Amino acid sequence: MPVELLSLSGGPSIPLEKPILLIGRHPECDIQIDSRKVSRRHCCIAQVSDYLIVRDLGSTNGIRINGVRVLEGRLKQNDELTIGGNRYQVCWSDEPDAIEVPQPVPRQKPEPAGHLEPLTGPDDDLLENCEEPVPLAEPVDPLSAS
């Protein structure tokens, strides 16, 4: 569901259209706030299902959630976030075409083929005990070897 930081201090509201956003004055930031109270890279916000995580990135004036200065915190519907001197209210919209944050898919073990042996060999010990990349010999295809 789309999230917006609704401005409470007269500036523009901020739509949170990506799962992770960098906020600050620097041109490389996803959201740029042109204020001397906002650091170049002030904070980042990440969307996690029904809440947001906000983290201060070492800014001078910090971030506040509901008036309390924090280094990192969880934002829920209607919480107030202060970035520098700018105040925002967290608002979720219930639009039907809302973008959902994808959930991780658990990894499944592949089914082993009935006639193939697992690939192991003397290189396995070398790989496990080495800190540098090791070139491996090219595998031999048993069907093409005559």
Short mmCIF file of C-alpha atoms in Angstrom, two decimals:
data_model
loop_
_atom_site.label_atom_id
_atom_site.label_comp_id
_atom_site.label_asym_id
_atom_site.label_seq_id
_atom_site.Cartn_x
_atom_site.Cartn_y
_atom_site.Cartn_z
CA MET A 1 0.00 0.00 0.00
CA PRO A 2 1.38 3.44 -0.91
CA VAL A 3 2.70 5.60 1.89
CA GLU A 4 3.02 9.37 1.99
CA LEU A 5 4.67 11.74 4.41
CA LEU A 6 2.04 14.48 4.60
CA SER A 7 3.67 17.85 5.29
CA LEU A 8 2.56 19.53 8.52
CA SER A 9 4.95 22.49 8.19
CA GLY A 10 3.94 24.00 4.86
CA GLY A 11 6.39 22.24 2.52
CA PRO A 12 5.57 19.60 -0.08
CA SER A 13 4.39 16.15 0.98
CA ILE A 14 6.65 13.20 0.21
CA PRO A 15 5.30 10.10 -1.57
CA LEU A 16 7.33 7.02 -0.59
CA GLU A 17 7.35 5.26 -3.95
CA LYS A 18 10.38 2.99 -3.40
CA PRO A 19 11.07 0.39 -0.68
CA ILE A 20 14.15 2.32 0.53
CA LEU A 21 14.63 6.08 0.20
CA LEU A 22 17.57 8.34 1.04
CA ILE A 23 16.52 11.80 2.26
CA GLY A 24 18.74 14.87 2.42
CA ARG A 25 19.97 18.00 0.60
CA HIS A 26 22.44 16.22 -1.71
CA PRO A 27 21.40 15.87 -5.40
CA GLU A 28 21.97 12.10 -5.24
CA CYS A 29 19.28 11.67 -2.55
CA ASP A 30 15.96 10.11 -3.57
CA ILE A 31 14.08 12.87 -1.71
CA GLN A 32 15.76 16.28 -1.61
CA ILE A 33 14.77 18.77 1.07
CA ASP A 34 16.24 22.20 0.44
CA SER A 35 16.77 23.41 4.01
CA ARG A 36 19.91 24.32 5.92
CA LYS A 37 18.52 22.30 8.86
CA VAL A 38 18.65 19.14 6.72
CA SER A 39 22.03 17.41 6.28
CA ARG A 40 23.32 16.35 2.87
CA ARG A 41 22.48 12.72 3.68
CA HIS A 42 20.09 13.13 6.58
CA CYS A 43 18.18 9.85 6.97
CA CYS A 44 16.81 6.84 5.15
CA ILE A 45 13.35 5.29 5.26
CA ALA A 46 12.53 1.65 4.48
CA GLN A 47 9.02 0.21 4.01
CA VAL A 48 8.33 -3.03 5.91
CA SER A 49 4.76 -4.35 5.36
CA ASP A 50 2.52 -2.17 7.62
CA TYR A 51 5.18 0.13 9.08
CA LEU A 52 8.29 2.11 8.16
CA ILE A 53 11.79 2.11 9.60
CA VAL A 54 13.60 5.46 9.67
CA ARG A 55 17.31 5.78 10.48
CA ASP A 56 19.34 8.93 11.12
CA LEU A 57 22.53 8.90 9.04
CA GLY A 58 24.59 11.06 11.41
CA SER A 59 22.74 14.28 10.67
CA THR A 60 23.39 17.46 12.64
CA ASN A 61 19.77 18.20 13.61
CA GLY A 62 18.54 14.60 13.81
CA ILE A 63 15.14 13.04 13.35
CA ARG A 64 12.22 12.90 15.76
CA ILE A 65 9.30 10.50 16.01
CA ASN A 66 6.32 12.02 17.81
CA GLY A 67 8.63 14.67 19.28
CA VAL A 68 11.28 12.25 20.60
CA ARG A 69 14.75 12.38 19.03
CA VAL A 70 15.86 8.91 17.85
CA LEU A 71 18.70 7.37 15.87
CA GLU A 72 16.36 4.72 14.46
CA GLY A 73 12.69 4.06 14.91
CA ARG A 74 9.52 2.45 13.67
CA LEU A 75 6.84 4.63 12.06
CA LYS A 76 3.18 3.64 12.00
CA GLN A 77 0.03 5.24 10.58
CA ASN A 78 -0.43 8.84 11.88
CA ASP A 79 3.00 9.06 13.56
CA GLU A 80 4.75 12.41 13.23
CA LEU A 81 8.27 12.44 11.76
CA THR A 82 10.47 15.54 12.03
CA ILE A 83 13.41 15.81 9.62
CA GLY A 84 15.51 18.85 10.47
CA GLY A 85 12.78 21.48 10.96
CA ASN A 86 10.21 19.81 8.65
CA ARG A 87 7.28 17.93 10.20
CA TYR A 88 5.41 15.11 8.43
CA GLN A 89 2.55 12.78 9.28
CA VAL A 90 2.74 9.15 8.09
CA CYS A 91 -0.30 8.35 5.93
CA TRP A 92 -1.14 5.05 4.26
CA SER A 93 -3.68 5.04 1.45
CA ASP A 94 -5.94 2.08 0.77
CA GLU A 95 -5.94 2.36 -3.01
CA PRO A 96 -6.73 -0.89 -4.84
CA ASP A 97 -3.73 -0.49 -7.19
CA ALA A 98 -1.34 -0.15 -4.28
CA ILE A 99 2.20 -1.41 -4.71
CA GLU A 100 2.93 -4.26 -2.34
CA VAL A 101 6.37 -4.93 -0.89
CA PRO A 102 7.45 -8.35 -2.19
CA GLN A 103 7.88 -11.04 0.45
CA PRO A 104 10.95 -13.28 0.33
CA VAL A 105 10.39 -16.68 -1.22
CA PRO A 106 11.87 -19.57 0.75
CA ARG A 107 14.58 -21.47 -1.10
CA GLN A 108 13.80 -25.04 -2.02
CA LYS A 109 16.35 -27.77 -2.49
CA PRO A 110 16.51 -28.85 -6.12
CA GLU A 111 15.45 -32.39 -6.81
CA PRO A 112 18.55 -34.45 -7.61
CA ALA A 113 18.51 -36.21 -10.97
CA GLY A 114 18.36 -39.97 -10.55
CA HIS A 115 21.53 -40.87 -12.52
CA LEU A 116 23.82 -37.94 -11.58
CA GLU A 117 26.35 -38.03 -8.76
CA PRO A 118 26.93 -34.93 -6.62
CA LEU A 119 29.80 -32.77 -7.83
CA THR A 120 32.59 -33.16 -5.29
CA GLY A 121 36.28 -33.56 -5.67
CA PRO A 122 39.70 -32.51 -4.44
CA ASP A 123 38.92 -28.85 -5.24
CA ASP A 124 36.25 -28.73 -2.51
CA ASP A 125 38.79 -28.81 0.34
CA LEU A 126 40.94 -26.23 -1.43
CA LEU A 127 37.94 -23.88 -1.82
CA GLU A 128 36.85 -24.24 1.79
CA ASN A 129 40.32 -23.46 3.18
CA CYS A 130 41.33 -20.64 0.84
CA GLU A 131 40.67 -16.93 1.25
CA GLU A 132 41.52 -16.00 -2.34
CA PRO A 133 39.65 -17.04 -5.52
CA VAL A 134 40.85 -20.36 -6.91
CA PRO A 135 40.54 -21.26 -10.61
CA LEU A 136 38.77 -24.57 -11.07
CA ALA A 137 39.27 -27.14 -13.81
CA GLU A 138 36.57 -27.22 -16.45
CA PRO A 139 33.98 -29.96 -15.76
CA VAL A 140 33.98 -32.92 -18.12
CA ASP A 141 30.64 -33.83 -19.71
CA PRO A 142 30.33 -37.65 -19.33
CA LEU A 143 27.95 -37.88 -22.30
CA SER A 144 30.39 -36.30 -24.79
CA ALA A 145 33.50 -38.18 -23.56
CA SER A 146 34.28 -41.20 -25.77
#
